[in-house]
């Protein structure tokens, strides 16, 4: 659960709310968490503790917050994004599944059917505008079954997004085997593609796959403009469904000015690892009239394999021209496209 939130580009801080007295243990075992705080005797008190930590310690104003049961290990980037998006039009939102089984209420003599047409199984993460959640918790009697119930009580505008059986909650011992089956049935192979373009400007070399290649011009960009690694980084983010390179390394931020692109690629690899995935192989195509790529191709493969942590036999680098057509044909810049396959990491 923690890995999914830490890796998501729209999540800035993650608070772990843990049993009192166990804060140091959790902080040591989960250093990627922004804060670790002690919870309370009820869910409402625990959520309040986490909320207070965000409000008092976060380095930027907090406008939206998601609350998730750690006992729902199937959370992924898609459901996190859906809940966040729903907050554009609602005070709060949560994933949910329609009730599909017949429902019965017992009586002393018989069974009574219950209409399930408007009934939903509500899951987490539950997202809220932070002022709404704070007000709901203040008004709560601390007995609310979840945070959505507390928000209901104050008349908040709430919505539901598509849930998943993977978000089922581990409650009883037998749930572990069921959850292992659900998570094990998830796709073990993910594929992503990336594409990038950089124009030429005055200079004496270009950088492709971390290799400096002499040329009559250089590539223009906020970083070192390594068009090949930018495309590959985007391909990894695409396979993870975690946005693109601009989401994680905005060109508007001065810290990335002139930055070597191996930083971006290494970050993408780390995020894949946090999601339980590793690069299996990649295929890079560089599109330009000049410089000639072939003399440097093996060095480019070796450097890329080093960053990805794979054998060089898993890295393909090739080049082509556009037969004089388009901006690359006119020698105005270089384009690159990449494809990558991620597979479950072997533990």
mmCIF file of C-alpha atoms in Angstrom, residues 1-9 11 14 29-34 73-77 80 166 183 190 236-237 240 242 248-249 265-279 342-347:
data_model
loop_
_atom_site.group_PDB
_atom_site.id
_atom_site.type_symbol
_atom_site.label_atom_id
_atom_site.label_comp_id
_atom_site.label_asym_id
_atom_site.label_seq_id
_atom_site.Cartn_x
_atom_site.Cartn_y
_atom_site.Cartn_z
ATOM 1 C CA UNK A 1 0.000 0.000 0.000
ATOM 2 C CA UNK A 2 2.766 2.415 0.940
ATOM 3 C CA UNK A 3 4.696 1.771 -2.285
ATOM 4 C CA UNK A 4 1.661 2.602 -4.426
ATOM 5 C CA UNK A 5 1.178 6.000 -2.778
ATOM 6 C CA UNK A 6 4.863 6.926 -2.616
ATOM 7 C CA UNK A 7 5.251 6.205 -6.336
ATOM 8 C CA UNK A 8 2.192 8.208 -7.431
ATOM 9 C CA UNK A 9 3.086 11.585 -9.024
ATOM 10 C CA UNK A 11 0.958 12.346 -3.873
ATOM 11 C CA UNK A 14 2.469 9.935 3.007
ATOM 12 C CA UNK A 29 11.110 -0.364 8.397
ATOM 13 C CA UNK A 30 9.380 2.128 6.087
ATOM 14 C CA UNK A 31 11.762 5.068 5.544
ATOM 15 C CA UNK A 32 9.874 6.143 2.418
ATOM 16 C CA UNK A 33 6.972 7.382 4.563
ATOM 17 C CA UNK A 34 6.983 11.149 5.110
ATOM 18 C CA UNK A 73 -2.824 -4.197 -0.284
ATOM 19 C CA UNK A 74 -4.279 -4.216 -3.796
ATOM 20 C CA UNK A 75 -4.377 -0.430 -4.179
ATOM 21 C CA UNK A 76 -2.796 0.811 -7.408
ATOM 22 C CA UNK A 77 -2.099 4.015 -9.316
ATOM 23 C CA UNK A 80 -5.616 6.593 -6.617
ATOM 24 C CA UNK A 166 -8.165 -6.296 -5.511
ATOM 25 C CA UNK A 183 -2.722 -10.126 -6.504
ATOM 26 C CA UNK A 190 3.592 -4.302 -18.330
ATOM 27 C CA UNK A 236 8.874 3.214 -18.071
ATOM 28 C CA UNK A 237 6.494 5.771 -16.563
ATOM 29 C CA UNK A 240 3.691 2.027 -14.637
ATOM 30 C CA UNK A 242 2.427 7.066 -13.562
ATOM 31 C CA UNK A 248 8.169 14.043 -12.100
ATOM 32 C CA UNK A 249 10.820 16.491 -13.354
ATOM 33 C CA UNK A 265 16.063 7.179 -15.832
ATOM 34 C CA UNK A 266 17.332 5.974 -12.439
ATOM 35 C CA UNK A 267 14.262 7.460 -10.735
ATOM 36 C CA UNK A 268 11.954 5.633 -13.142
ATOM 37 C CA UNK A 269 13.758 2.351 -12.390
ATOM 38 C CA UNK A 270 13.399 2.941 -8.624
ATOM 39 C CA UNK A 271 9.678 3.615 -9.005
ATOM 40 C CA UNK A 272 9.281 0.404 -11.001
ATOM 41 C CA UNK A 273 11.066 -1.460 -8.202
ATOM 42 C CA UNK A 274 8.699 0.046 -5.627
ATOM 43 C CA UNK A 275 5.817 -1.334 -7.685
ATOM 44 C CA UNK A 276 7.376 -4.807 -7.657
ATOM 45 C CA UNK A 277 8.516 -4.596 -11.275
ATOM 46 C CA UNK A 278 11.822 -4.618 -13.141
ATOM 47 C CA UNK A 279 12.854 -3.881 -16.713
ATOM 48 C CA UNK A 342 8.440 -4.556 -17.197
ATOM 49 C CA UNK A 343 8.032 -7.890 -15.434
ATOM 50 C CA UNK A 344 7.500 -8.928 -11.834
ATOM 51 C CA UNK A 345 10.741 -8.734 -9.874
ATOM 52 C CA UNK A 346 12.229 -12.016 -8.763
ATOM 53 C CA UNK A 347 12.606 -12.008 -4.974
#
